[in-house]
Amino acid sequence: LSSESANYNNLWDGLTANQRGFLAALAANPKVNVYSIDFVAASQLGSASSIQRIIKLLYNKQLLEKENGHILFEDIFFEKWIKERTSA
């Protein structure tokens, strides 16, 4: 992770606060249904439609992928980096 840290910092800095909040919430609970009422309320990112827009933008940035109905990180090391950065 340390070898990619500068790249991940640049990537993170280029995201909006809502995008960072979504990724942090997803990294903390990767198996969650991101459209569930519990996730929407806990993430404090607005409505399910707001989350849908965030996900679409993160797909376009190639940070997320969908597999078997789950939203996943394209780069598992970026997910781990986010967990380390936001779990304090």
PDB file of C-alpha atoms in Angstrom:
ATOM      1  CA  LEU A   1       0.000   0.000   0.000  1.00  0.00           C
ATOM      2  CA  SER A   2       2.809   2.405   0.752  1.00  0.00           C
ATOM      3  CA  SER A   3       4.119   2.206  -2.808  1.00  0.00           C
ATOM      4  CA  GLU A   4       0.734   3.335  -4.147  1.00  0.00           C
ATOM      5  CA  SER A   5       0.017   5.824  -1.379  1.00  0.00           C
ATOM      6  CA  ALA A   6       0.851   8.925  -3.456  1.00  0.00           C
ATOM      7  CA  ASN A   7      -1.381   7.718  -6.295  1.00  0.00           C
ATOM      8  CA  TYR A   8      -4.198   6.933  -3.888  1.00  0.00           C
ATOM      9  CA  ASN A   9      -3.814  10.347  -2.213  1.00  0.00           C
ATOM     10  CA  ASN A  10      -4.119  12.075  -5.592  1.00  0.00           C
ATOM     11  CA  LEU A  11      -7.117   9.962  -6.505  1.00  0.00           C
ATOM     12  CA  TRP A  12      -8.770  10.606  -3.124  1.00  0.00           C
ATOM     13  CA  ASP A  13      -8.118  14.350  -3.338  1.00  0.00           C
ATOM     14  CA  GLY A  14      -9.842  14.432  -6.739  1.00  0.00           C
ATOM     15  CA  LEU A  15     -13.092  13.061  -5.324  1.00  0.00           C
ATOM     16  CA  THR A  16     -15.954  15.045  -3.873  1.00  0.00           C
ATOM     17  CA  ALA A  17     -16.775  14.793  -0.178  1.00  0.00           C
ATOM     18  CA  ASN A  18     -19.838  12.670  -0.994  1.00  0.00           C
ATOM     19  CA  GLN A  19     -17.811  10.321  -3.190  1.00  0.00           C
ATOM     20  CA  ARG A  20     -15.208   9.934  -0.429  1.00  0.00           C
ATOM     21  CA  GLY A  21     -17.971   9.370   2.128  1.00  0.00           C
ATOM     22  CA  PHE A  22     -19.555   6.688  -0.005  1.00  0.00           C
ATOM     23  CA  LEU A  23     -16.252   4.895  -0.606  1.00  0.00           C
ATOM     24  CA  ALA A  24     -15.396   5.032   3.108  1.00  0.00           C
ATOM     25  CA  ALA A  25     -18.810   3.592   4.020  1.00  0.00           C
ATOM     26  CA  LEU A  26     -18.474   0.866   1.385  1.00  0.00           C
ATOM     27  CA  ALA A  27     -14.924   0.000   2.487  1.00  0.00           C
ATOM     28  CA  ALA A  28     -16.134  -0.321   6.085  1.00  0.00           C
ATOM     29  CA  ASN A  29     -18.959  -2.670   5.049  1.00  0.00           C
ATOM     30  CA  PRO A  30     -18.276  -4.169   1.602  1.00  0.00           C
ATOM     31  CA  LYS A  31     -21.167  -6.680   1.653  1.00  0.00           C
ATOM     32  CA  VAL A  32     -23.832  -4.050   2.337  1.00  0.00           C
ATOM     33  CA  ASN A  33     -26.747  -3.332   0.041  1.00  0.00           C
ATOM     34  CA  VAL A  34     -25.873   0.267  -0.803  1.00  0.00           C
ATOM     35  CA  TYR A  35     -29.502   1.049  -1.617  1.00  0.00           C
ATOM     36  CA  SER A  36     -30.858  -0.210   1.704  1.00  0.00           C
ATOM     37  CA  ILE A  37     -32.554   2.239   4.045  1.00  0.00           C
ATOM     38  CA  ASP A  38     -29.983   1.453   6.745  1.00  0.00           C
ATOM     39  CA  PHE A  39     -27.001   2.211   4.502  1.00  0.00           C
ATOM     40  CA  VAL A  40     -28.573   5.365   3.081  1.00  0.00           C
ATOM     41  CA  ALA A  41     -29.323   6.663   6.584  1.00  0.00           C
ATOM     42  CA  ALA A  42     -25.963   5.652   8.084  1.00  0.00           C
ATOM     43  CA  SER A  43     -23.912   7.098   5.231  1.00  0.00           C
ATOM     44  CA  GLN A  44     -25.629  10.501   5.502  1.00  0.00           C
ATOM     45  CA  LEU A  45     -25.251  11.002   1.765  1.00  0.00           C
ATOM     46  CA  GLY A  46     -28.841  11.881   1.024  1.00  0.00           C
ATOM     47  CA  SER A  47     -31.356   9.699  -0.736  1.00  0.00           C
ATOM     48  CA  ALA A  48     -30.966   6.414  -2.601  1.00  0.00           C
ATOM     49  CA  SER A  49     -31.034   8.431  -5.847  1.00  0.00           C
ATOM     50  CA  SER A  50     -28.079  10.513  -4.583  1.00  0.00           C
ATOM     51  CA  ILE A  51     -26.188   7.307  -3.880  1.00  0.00           C
ATOM     52  CA  GLN A  52     -27.092   6.034  -7.331  1.00  0.00           C
ATOM     53  CA  ARG A  53     -25.570   9.180  -8.892  1.00  0.00           C
ATOM     54  CA  ILE A  54     -22.428   8.808  -6.761  1.00  0.00           C
ATOM     55  CA  ILE A  55     -22.070   5.170  -7.823  1.00  0.00           C
ATOM     56  CA  LYS A  56     -22.497   6.076 -11.508  1.00  0.00           C
ATOM     57  CA  LEU A  57     -19.757   8.715 -11.255  1.00  0.00           C
ATOM     58  CA  LEU A  58     -17.443   6.279  -9.459  1.00  0.00           C
ATOM     59  CA  TYR A  59     -18.134   3.636 -12.137  1.00  0.00           C
ATOM     60  CA  ASN A  60     -17.173   6.199 -14.761  1.00  0.00           C
ATOM     61  CA  LYS A  61     -13.918   6.836 -12.862  1.00  0.00           C
ATOM     62  CA  GLN A  62     -13.385   3.047 -12.904  1.00  0.00           C
ATOM     63  CA  LEU A  63     -13.239   2.884  -9.111  1.00  0.00           C
ATOM     64  CA  LEU A  64     -16.203   0.525  -8.714  1.00  0.00           C
ATOM     65  CA  GLU A  65     -17.581  -2.519 -10.440  1.00  0.00           C
ATOM     66  CA  LYS A  66     -20.719  -4.590 -10.055  1.00  0.00           C
ATOM     67  CA  GLU A  67     -20.474  -8.335  -9.546  1.00  0.00           C
ATOM     68  CA  ASN A  68     -23.350 -10.662  -8.669  1.00  0.00           C
ATOM     69  CA  GLY A  69     -25.459  -7.683  -7.619  1.00  0.00           C
ATOM     70  CA  HIS A  70     -22.798  -6.285  -5.280  1.00  0.00           C
ATOM     71  CA  ILE A  71     -20.913  -3.018  -5.662  1.00  0.00           C
ATOM     72  CA  LEU A  72     -17.181  -3.700  -5.339  1.00  0.00           C
ATOM     73  CA  PHE A  73     -13.956  -1.749  -5.565  1.00  0.00           C
ATOM     74  CA  GLU A  74     -12.048  -2.221  -8.822  1.00  0.00           C
ATOM     75  CA  ASP A  75      -8.803  -2.047  -6.828  1.00  0.00           C
ATOM     76  CA  ILE A  76      -8.891  -3.995  -3.547  1.00  0.00           C
ATOM     77  CA  PHE A  77      -5.731  -2.224  -2.421  1.00  0.00           C
ATOM     78  CA  PHE A  78      -7.463   1.145  -2.774  1.00  0.00           C
ATOM     79  CA  GLU A  79     -10.257  -0.283  -0.611  1.00  0.00           C
ATOM     80  CA  LYS A  80      -7.699  -1.301   2.037  1.00  0.00           C
ATOM     81  CA  TRP A  81      -6.023   2.108   1.816  1.00  0.00           C
ATOM     82  CA  ILE A  82      -9.385   3.803   2.405  1.00  0.00           C
ATOM     83  CA  LYS A  83     -10.086   1.545   5.394  1.00  0.00           C
ATOM     84  CA  GLU A  84      -6.736   2.463   6.944  1.00  0.00           C
ATOM     85  CA  ARG A  85      -7.247   6.167   6.243  1.00  0.00           C
ATOM     86  CA  THR A  86     -10.811   6.409   7.539  1.00  0.00           C
ATOM     87  CA  SER A  87     -10.927   3.935  10.430  1.00  0.00           C
ATOM     88  CA  ALA A  88      -9.455   6.221  13.065  1.00  0.00           C
TER      89      ALA A  88
END
